[in-house]
Structures are given as structure tokens and as C-alpha cells.
PDB file of C-alpha atoms in Angstrom:
ATOM      1  CA  MET A   1     -62.701 -14.955  51.935  1.00 40.00           C
ATOM      2  CA  ARG A   2     -62.626 -11.207  52.375  1.00 41.00           C
ATOM      3  CA  SER A   3     -65.012  -9.377  50.104  1.00 42.00           C
ATOM      4  CA  LYS A   4     -63.721  -5.875  50.756  1.00 46.00           C
ATOM      5  CA  LYS A   5     -61.288  -4.311  48.320  1.00 47.00           C
ATOM      6  CA  PHE A   6     -59.192  -2.813  51.089  1.00 47.00           C
ATOM      7  CA  LEU A   7     -57.948  -4.012  54.450  1.00 47.00           C
ATOM      8  CA  LYS A   8     -58.031  -2.335  57.816  1.00 43.00           C
ATOM      9  CA  ALA A   9     -54.550  -1.575  59.049  1.00 41.00           C
ATOM     10  CA  GLU A  10     -54.924  -3.692  62.164  1.00 38.00           C
ATOM     11  CA  GLN A  11     -55.649  -6.722  59.998  1.00 37.00           C
ATOM     12  CA  ALA A  12     -52.501  -6.339  57.983  1.00 40.00           C
ATOM     13  CA  ALA A  13     -49.910  -4.697  60.247  1.00 40.00           C
ATOM     14  CA  LEU A  14     -46.606  -6.542  60.114  1.00 43.00           C
ATOM     15  CA  ALA A  15     -44.814  -7.692  63.231  1.00 41.00           C
ATOM     16  CA  TRP A  16     -41.655  -8.520  61.317  1.00 45.00           C
ATOM     17  CA  ASP A  17     -39.400  -6.935  58.754  1.00 53.00           C
ATOM     18  CA  VAL A  18     -38.251  -8.293  55.440  1.00 54.00           C
ATOM     19  CA  PRO A  19     -35.074  -7.633  53.465  1.00 69.00           C
ATOM     20  CA  GLY A  20     -35.275  -6.028  50.070  1.00 90.00           C
ATOM     21  CA  LEU A  21     -36.749  -2.967  48.458  1.00 96.00           C
ATOM     22  CA  VAL A  22     -39.305  -0.911  50.384  1.00 97.00           C
ATOM     23  CA  ALA A  23     -41.792   1.346  48.627  1.00 98.00           C
ATOM     24  CA  GLY A  24     -43.597   4.276  50.191  1.00 98.00           C
ATOM     25  CA  VAL A  25     -47.119   5.120  49.014  1.00 98.00           C
ATOM     26  CA  ASP A  26     -49.319   8.177  49.522  1.00 98.00           C
ATOM     27  CA  GLU A  27     -52.136  10.028  47.800  1.00 98.00           C
ATOM     28  CA  ALA A  28     -53.325  13.561  47.138  1.00 98.00           C
ATOM     29  CA  GLY A  29     -56.825  14.770  46.465  1.00 97.00           C
ATOM     30  CA  ARG A  30     -59.260  12.801  48.580  1.00 97.00           C
ATOM     31  CA  GLY A  31     -61.118  15.849  49.855  1.00 96.00           C
ATOM     32  CA  PRO A  32     -61.556  18.159  46.848  1.00 98.00           C
ATOM     33  CA  LEU A  33     -64.808  18.553  44.932  1.00 98.00           C
ATOM     34  CA  ALA A  34     -63.109  18.301  41.556  1.00 98.00           C
ATOM     35  CA  GLY A  35     -60.366  16.432  39.740  1.00 97.00           C
ATOM     36  CA  PRO A  36     -58.894  12.965  40.124  1.00 98.00           C
ATOM     37  CA  VAL A  37     -57.293  11.448  43.186  1.00 98.00           C
ATOM     38  CA  VAL A  38     -53.574  10.886  42.578  1.00 98.00           C
ATOM     39  CA  ALA A  39     -51.299   8.322  44.225  1.00 98.00           C
ATOM     40  CA  ALA A  40     -47.564   7.785  44.043  1.00 98.00           C
ATOM     41  CA  ALA A  41     -45.222   4.950  44.991  1.00 98.00           C
ATOM     42  CA  VAL A  42     -41.505   5.566  45.536  1.00 98.00           C
ATOM     43  CA  ILE A  43     -38.522   3.320  46.209  1.00 98.00           C
ATOM     44  CA  LEU A  44     -35.685   5.491  47.445  1.00 97.00           C
ATOM     45  CA  ASP A  45     -31.991   4.789  46.910  1.00 96.00           C
ATOM     46  CA  ASP A  46     -30.130   4.624  50.234  1.00 94.00           C
ATOM     47  CA  ARG A  47     -26.955   5.593  48.379  1.00 95.00           C
ATOM     48  CA  ALA A  48     -28.520   8.832  47.145  1.00 96.00           C
ATOM     49  CA  PRO A  49     -30.184  10.460  50.164  1.00 95.00           C
ATOM     50  CA  ILE A  50     -32.557  13.364  49.657  1.00 97.00           C
ATOM     51  CA  LYS A  51     -32.524  16.135  52.254  1.00 96.00           C
ATOM     52  CA  GLY A  52     -35.690  17.899  53.317  1.00 96.00           C
ATOM     53  CA  LEU A  53     -38.244  15.165  52.729  1.00 96.00           C
ATOM     54  CA  ALA A  54     -41.404  15.814  54.741  1.00 95.00           C
ATOM     55  CA  ASP A  55     -45.148  15.677  54.550  1.00 94.00           C
ATOM     56  CA  SER A  56     -45.969  17.574  51.351  1.00 95.00           C
ATOM     57  CA  LYS A  57     -48.580  19.678  53.174  1.00 92.00           C
ATOM     58  CA  ALA A  58     -45.847  21.039  55.459  1.00 95.00           C
ATOM     59  CA  LEU A  59     -43.730  22.278  52.543  1.00 96.00           C
ATOM     60  CA  THR A  60     -44.032  25.374  50.398  1.00 96.00           C
ATOM     61  CA  ALA A  61     -45.029  24.954  46.767  1.00 95.00           C
ATOM     62  CA  LEU A  62     -41.511  25.967  45.670  1.00 97.00           C
ATOM     63  CA  LYS A  63     -39.895  23.431  47.994  1.00 97.00           C
ATOM     64  CA  ARG A  64     -42.244  20.698  46.750  1.00 98.00           C
ATOM     65  CA  GLU A  65     -41.350  21.455  43.147  1.00 97.00           C
ATOM     66  CA  ARG A  66     -37.615  21.278  43.889  1.00 98.00           C
ATOM     67  CA  LEU A  67     -37.974  18.018  45.798  1.00 98.00           C
ATOM     68  CA  TYR A  68     -40.182  16.595  43.048  1.00 98.00           C
ATOM     69  CA  ASP A  69     -37.339  16.963  40.563  1.00 98.00           C
ATOM     70  CA  GLU A  70     -34.790  15.549  42.996  1.00 98.00           C
ATOM     71  CA  ILE A  71     -36.963  12.550  43.822  1.00 98.00           C
ATOM     72  CA  ARG A  72     -37.499  11.776  40.147  1.00 98.00           C
ATOM     73  CA  ALA A  73     -33.743  12.036  39.567  1.00 97.00           C
ATOM     74  CA  LYS A  74     -32.494  10.067  42.591  1.00 97.00           C
ATOM     75  CA  ALA A  75     -35.118   7.449  43.460  1.00 98.00           C
ATOM     76  CA  LEU A  76     -34.516   3.885  42.328  1.00 97.00           C
ATOM     77  CA  CYS A  77     -37.946   4.034  40.780  1.00 97.00           C
ATOM     78  CA  CYS A  78     -41.264   5.758  41.212  1.00 98.00           C
ATOM     79  CA  SER A  79     -44.755   5.476  39.805  1.00 98.00           C
ATOM     80  CA  ILE A  80     -47.659   7.910  39.691  1.00 98.00           C
ATOM     81  CA  ALA A  81     -51.236   6.803  39.066  1.00 98.00           C
ATOM     82  CA  LEU A  82     -54.736   8.156  39.481  1.00 98.00           C
ATOM     83  CA  ALA A  83     -58.386   7.312  39.758  1.00 98.00           C
ATOM     84  CA  SER A  84     -60.630   9.441  37.602  1.00 98.00           C
ATOM     85  CA  VAL A  85     -63.628  11.530  38.601  1.00 98.00           C
ATOM     86  CA  GLU A  86     -65.828   8.893  36.968  1.00 98.00           C
ATOM     87  CA  GLU A  87     -64.243   6.171  39.095  1.00 98.00           C
ATOM     88  CA  ILE A  88     -64.620   8.283  42.233  1.00 98.00           C
ATOM     89  CA  ASP A  89     -68.334   8.734  41.555  1.00 98.00           C
ATOM     90  CA  LYS A  90     -68.806   5.072  40.714  1.00 98.00           C
ATOM     91  CA  LEU A  91     -66.790   3.483  43.522  1.00 98.00           C
ATOM     92  CA  ASN A  92     -66.761   6.218  46.240  1.00 98.00           C
ATOM     93  CA  ILE A  93     -63.700   8.241  47.170  1.00 98.00           C
ATOM     94  CA  LEU A  94     -62.191   5.685  49.568  1.00 97.00           C
ATOM     95  CA  GLN A  95     -62.318   2.829  47.082  1.00 98.00           C
ATOM     96  CA  ALA A  96     -61.050   5.087  44.305  1.00 98.00           C
ATOM     97  CA  THR A  97     -58.127   6.149  46.502  1.00 98.00           C
ATOM     98  CA  MET A  98     -57.265   2.520  47.168  1.00 98.00           C
ATOM     99  CA  LEU A  99     -57.437   1.846  43.428  1.00 98.00           C
ATOM    100  CA  ALA A 100     -55.057   4.709  42.649  1.00 98.00           C
ATOM    101  CA  MET A 101     -52.621   3.430  45.298  1.00 98.00           C
ATOM    102  CA  GLN A 102     -52.834  -0.091  43.915  1.00 98.00           C
ATOM    103  CA  ARG A 103     -52.105   1.195  40.426  1.00 98.00           C
ATOM    104  CA  SER A 104     -49.118   3.194  41.643  1.00 98.00           C
ATOM    105  CA  VAL A 105     -47.535   0.111  43.231  1.00 98.00           C
ATOM    106  CA  GLU A 106     -48.262  -2.043  40.196  1.00 97.00           C
ATOM    107  CA  GLY A 107     -46.619   0.597  38.019  1.00 98.00           C
ATOM    108  CA  LEU A 108     -43.248   0.371  39.754  1.00 98.00           C
ATOM    109  CA  ARG A 109     -40.470  -0.849  37.475  1.00 96.00           C
ATOM    110  CA  LEU A 110     -38.854  -2.682  40.402  1.00 96.00           C
ATOM    111  CA  LYS A 111     -40.890  -5.014  42.600  1.00 95.00           C
ATOM    112  CA  PRO A 112     -40.750  -4.097  46.301  1.00 97.00           C
ATOM    113  CA  THR A 113     -40.717  -6.739  49.007  1.00 96.00           C
ATOM    114  CA  LYS A 114     -42.690  -4.466  51.305  1.00 97.00           C
ATOM    115  CA  VAL A 115     -44.954  -1.466  50.865  1.00 98.00           C
ATOM    116  CA  LEU A 116     -45.518   1.231  53.491  1.00 98.00           C
ATOM    117  CA  VAL A 117     -48.763   3.153  53.022  1.00 98.00           C
ATOM    118  CA  ASP A 118     -49.712   6.437  54.651  1.00 98.00           C
ATOM    119  CA  GLY A 119     -52.888   6.258  56.729  1.00 96.00           C
ATOM    120  CA  ASN A 120     -54.873   3.478  58.354  1.00 96.00           C
ATOM    121  CA  ARG A 121     -56.102   1.576  55.304  1.00 96.00           C
ATOM    122  CA  LEU A 122     -54.390  -0.656  52.786  1.00 97.00           C
ATOM    123  CA  PRO A 123     -55.175  -1.207  49.118  1.00 96.00           C
ATOM    124  CA  SER A 124     -55.310  -4.731  47.773  1.00 95.00           C
ATOM    125  CA  LEU A 125     -51.704  -5.596  46.924  1.00 96.00           C
ATOM    126  CA  LYS A 126     -49.745  -8.691  45.917  1.00 93.00           C
ATOM    127  CA  VAL A 127     -46.951  -7.800  48.326  1.00 95.00           C
ATOM    128  CA  LEU A 128     -46.552  -7.415  52.075  1.00 96.00           C
ATOM    129  CA  ALA A 129     -47.871  -4.044  53.182  1.00 97.00           C
ATOM    130  CA  GLU A 130     -48.228  -1.980  56.331  1.00 97.00           C
ATOM    131  CA  ALA A 131     -50.321   1.119  56.981  1.00 98.00           C
ATOM    132  CA  ILE A 132     -48.647   3.860  59.007  1.00 98.00           C
ATOM    133  CA  VAL A 133     -50.668   6.723  60.454  1.00 97.00           C
ATOM    134  CA  SER A 134     -48.870  10.035  59.750  1.00 96.00           C
ATOM    135  CA  GLY A 135     -46.415   8.059  57.655  1.00 96.00           C
ATOM    136  CA  ASP A 136     -45.925  11.029  55.334  1.00 95.00           C
ATOM    137  CA  ALA A 137     -44.189  12.805  58.202  1.00 96.00           C
ATOM    138  CA  LEU A 138     -42.359   9.750  59.581  1.00 96.00           C
ATOM    139  CA  VAL A 139     -41.143   7.621  56.661  1.00 97.00           C
ATOM    140  CA  PRO A 140     -38.944   9.234  53.975  1.00 97.00           C
ATOM    141  CA  ALA A 141     -40.264   7.021  51.162  1.00 98.00           C
ATOM    142  CA  ILE A 142     -43.859   7.938  52.042  1.00 98.00           C
ATOM    143  CA  SER A 143     -42.873  11.621  52.270  1.00 98.00           C
ATOM    144  CA  ALA A 144     -41.401  11.351  48.787  1.00 98.00           C
ATOM    145  CA  ALA A 145     -44.596   9.720  47.515  1.00 98.00           C
ATOM    146  CA  SER A 146     -46.714  12.449  49.083  1.00 98.00           C
ATOM    147  CA  ILE A 147     -44.645  15.104  47.305  1.00 98.00           C
ATOM    148  CA  LEU A 148     -44.926  13.414  43.906  1.00 98.00           C
ATOM    149  CA  ALA A 149     -48.670  12.957  44.294  1.00 98.00           C
ATOM    150  CA  LYS A 150     -49.264  16.509  45.509  1.00 98.00           C
ATOM    151  CA  VAL A 151     -47.177  18.208  42.825  1.00 98.00           C
ATOM    152  CA  THR A 152     -48.695  16.068  40.076  1.00 98.00           C
ATOM    153  CA  ARG A 153     -52.231  16.868  41.157  1.00 98.00           C
ATOM    154  CA  ASP A 154     -51.528  20.569  41.631  1.00 97.00           C
ATOM    155  CA  ARG A 155     -50.173  20.716  38.085  1.00 97.00           C
ATOM    156  CA  MET A 156     -53.358  19.074  36.817  1.00 97.00           C
ATOM    157  CA  LEU A 157     -55.450  21.704  38.589  1.00 97.00           C
ATOM    158  CA  GLU A 158     -53.294  24.484  37.132  1.00 97.00           C
ATOM    159  CA  GLU A 159     -54.089  23.104  33.679  1.00 97.00           C
ATOM    160  CA  LEU A 160     -57.752  22.975  34.633  1.00 97.00           C
ATOM    161  CA  HIS A 161     -57.547  26.622  35.678  1.00 97.00           C
ATOM    162  CA  ALA A 162     -56.205  27.531  32.243  1.00 97.00           C
ATOM    163  CA  GLN A 163     -59.296  25.930  30.702  1.00 96.00           C
ATOM    164  CA  HIS A 164     -61.811  27.323  33.211  1.00 97.00           C
ATOM    165  CA  PRO A 165     -60.272  30.446  34.823  1.00 96.00           C
ATOM    166  CA  ASP A 166     -63.523  31.639  36.415  1.00 96.00           C
ATOM    167  CA  TYR A 167     -63.543  28.757  38.915  1.00 97.00           C
ATOM    168  CA  GLY A 168     -60.251  29.617  40.645  1.00 96.00           C
ATOM    169  CA  PHE A 169     -58.723  26.138  40.468  1.00 97.00           C
ATOM    170  CA  ASP A 170     -55.242  27.656  40.664  1.00 95.00           C
ATOM    171  CA  ARG A 171     -56.009  28.877  44.182  1.00 95.00           C
ATOM    172  CA  HIS A 172     -58.269  26.307  45.846  1.00 96.00           C
ATOM    173  CA  LYS A 173     -57.056  23.244  43.863  1.00 96.00           C
ATOM    174  CA  GLY A 174     -60.588  21.877  43.839  1.00 97.00           C
ATOM    175  CA  TYR A 175     -61.257  22.091  47.564  1.00 97.00           C
ATOM    176  CA  GLY A 176     -64.601  23.387  48.802  1.00 96.00           C
ATOM    177  CA  THR A 177     -63.598  26.945  49.613  1.00 97.00           C
ATOM    178  CA  ALA A 178     -66.096  29.790  49.671  1.00 97.00           C
ATOM    179  CA  GLN A 179     -64.813  30.924  46.291  1.00 96.00           C
ATOM    180  CA  HIS A 180     -65.271  27.461  44.795  1.00 97.00           C
ATOM    181  CA  LEU A 181     -68.750  26.989  46.261  1.00 97.00           C
ATOM    182  CA  LYS A 182     -69.776  30.376  44.883  1.00 96.00           C
ATOM    183  CA  ALA A 183     -68.503  29.404  41.429  1.00 96.00           C
ATOM    184  CA  LEU A 184     -70.481  26.169  41.607  1.00 95.00           C
ATOM    185  CA  GLU A 185     -73.599  28.119  42.503  1.00 93.00           C
ATOM    186  CA  THR A 186     -73.246  30.791  39.813  1.00 95.00           C
ATOM    187  CA  LEU A 187     -71.538  28.907  36.987  1.00 95.00           C
ATOM    188  CA  GLY A 188     -72.653  25.346  37.655  1.00 95.00           C
ATOM    189  CA  PRO A 189     -70.551  22.180  37.879  1.00 96.00           C
ATOM    190  CA  LEU A 190     -68.134  21.005  35.210  1.00 97.00           C
ATOM    191  CA  ALA A 191     -67.464  17.487  33.989  1.00 96.00           C
ATOM    192  CA  VAL A 192     -64.415  17.436  36.288  1.00 97.00           C
ATOM    193  CA  HIS A 193     -66.565  17.940  39.399  1.00 98.00           C
ATOM    194  CA  ARG A 194     -67.333  14.920  41.567  1.00 98.00           C
ATOM    195  CA  ARG A 195     -71.106  14.484  41.408  1.00 97.00           C
ATOM    196  CA  SER A 196     -71.084  12.090  44.369  1.00 97.00           C
ATOM    197  CA  PHE A 197     -69.913  14.927  46.636  1.00 98.00           C
ATOM    198  CA  ALA A 198     -72.805  16.790  48.268  1.00 96.00           C
ATOM    199  CA  PRO A 199     -71.991  20.395  47.229  1.00 96.00           C
ATOM    200  CA  VAL A 200     -71.604  19.297  43.607  1.00 97.00           C
ATOM    201  CA  ALA A 201     -74.766  17.198  43.737  1.00 96.00           C
ATOM    202  CA  ARG A 202     -76.692  20.210  45.041  1.00 95.00           C
ATOM    203  CA  ALA A 203     -75.275  22.486  42.346  1.00 94.00           C
ATOM    204  CA  TRP A 204     -76.078  19.922  39.678  1.00 92.00           C
ATOM    205  CA  ALA A 205     -79.637  19.544  40.935  1.00 92.00           C
ATOM    206  CA  ALA A 206     -80.140  23.298  41.047  1.00 88.00           C
ATOM    207  CA  ARG A 207     -78.797  23.599  37.514  1.00 80.00           C
ATOM    208  CA  ASN A 208     -81.380  21.092  36.328  1.00 78.00           C
ATOM    209  CA  GLY A 209     -84.265  22.404  38.399  1.00 71.00           C
ATOM    210  CA  GLU A 210     -84.278  19.419  40.723  1.00 62.00           C
ATOM    211  CA  HIS A 211     -84.570  19.211  44.492  1.00 55.00           C
ATOM    212  CA  LEU A 212     -82.397  17.013  46.727  1.00 50.00           C
TER     213      LEU A 212
END
């Protein structure tokens, strides 16, 4: 019996195809020092094609916002889920990402017969699944999921900026930029910062007079 909560892609890659609904899954926010990791699952409607789908990182913010609305309007169904900062610190970022992906698939109103996941790892799912490296640029359903996840997380960080404007969350979206690291050093970490990430751990220790 496998004890790991996720599978390596080579252990689960499918050599066959199955008829039925196919869901694409992707995440946003594995690398940042703050905020949750967000995952999305999307089942597209072949009868309602969406032009311009691509890896969310290759699109402008305006284009992502427009596609977000179109995906929500035209997809057969979609689901957005997250793993919290607390879960990231407890489980580690990889396991938390897998958990968010699992939740996004489980949240789909329609049950897919196959799930295509961006990357080289698979969450634990009760359905056939395949990991596809660079899938967000190759598979439209994964591209759509990447856009939903990215836009959702960016909106969360915009809200966080409104609460804590001195940290610059509207610009760096939680990533470890020079501006963000400086804010951590001068202002200290917030509850939304991931304490298991080294720069945050150092800032937290310095704030409490500890040494790492």
C-alpha cells in the first residue's frame, strides 16, 4: 500500500484514453511567501469553445480577467479550492498544493472520467488522472484552470493589500521580491505569511529576538 499522499507522474501516466468528461487542473501560489495556494478544476464544453486560452503566466492581467469571466460563463463546470497558510505550514507546500488540487476536483458538480493535471505530480484522486508537464500551455482545460486559479489568488492578494498597504501585496502578490523582503525585515511578518518558508522564519525569529 502506498503511504504517500501524492503519486509520481510516471507511476500514474495513462497509456489509454477513456470516453467522457475530462477535467483540467492547475494551481497558483506555490512559490510566494504569503497567502494560500489556490487550485482550480475545469471541464470545458466542446460546443462552446473559448479563444485565447493559454498558460496564465503568459497572459496580461487584463486578458486573464476577461478569460476568467468567459470560462465561468461557458465551461460545463468549474471548481476553485485552496489550502490555507496554516495547512501549508503544517503539511509543506507540495502536500498542501496536492490537497488544494484534490479539493478542486472533488468540488466539481459533474464527475469527470479523467483528470489532467499540470506538472509532474498527481494528487490523490478517485478518478483516472494523468500529469502533464507544461500542461497549462498544451491542454485547453488546464489552461482554463490555471487562469481561474491565478485570477482568484491575485484578487485575494489585492484584498490583502487593502488591509496591509505597506507590504506591497498588490505588486509582488506575495512573492519574495526585494520590496517584500524589506517589508518583512522592517515591519515583521503577518499571520498570512508562511512561517515554514525560510525568509519568513528568519523575519519571525528576528522579531522575537531569536537566532536560526
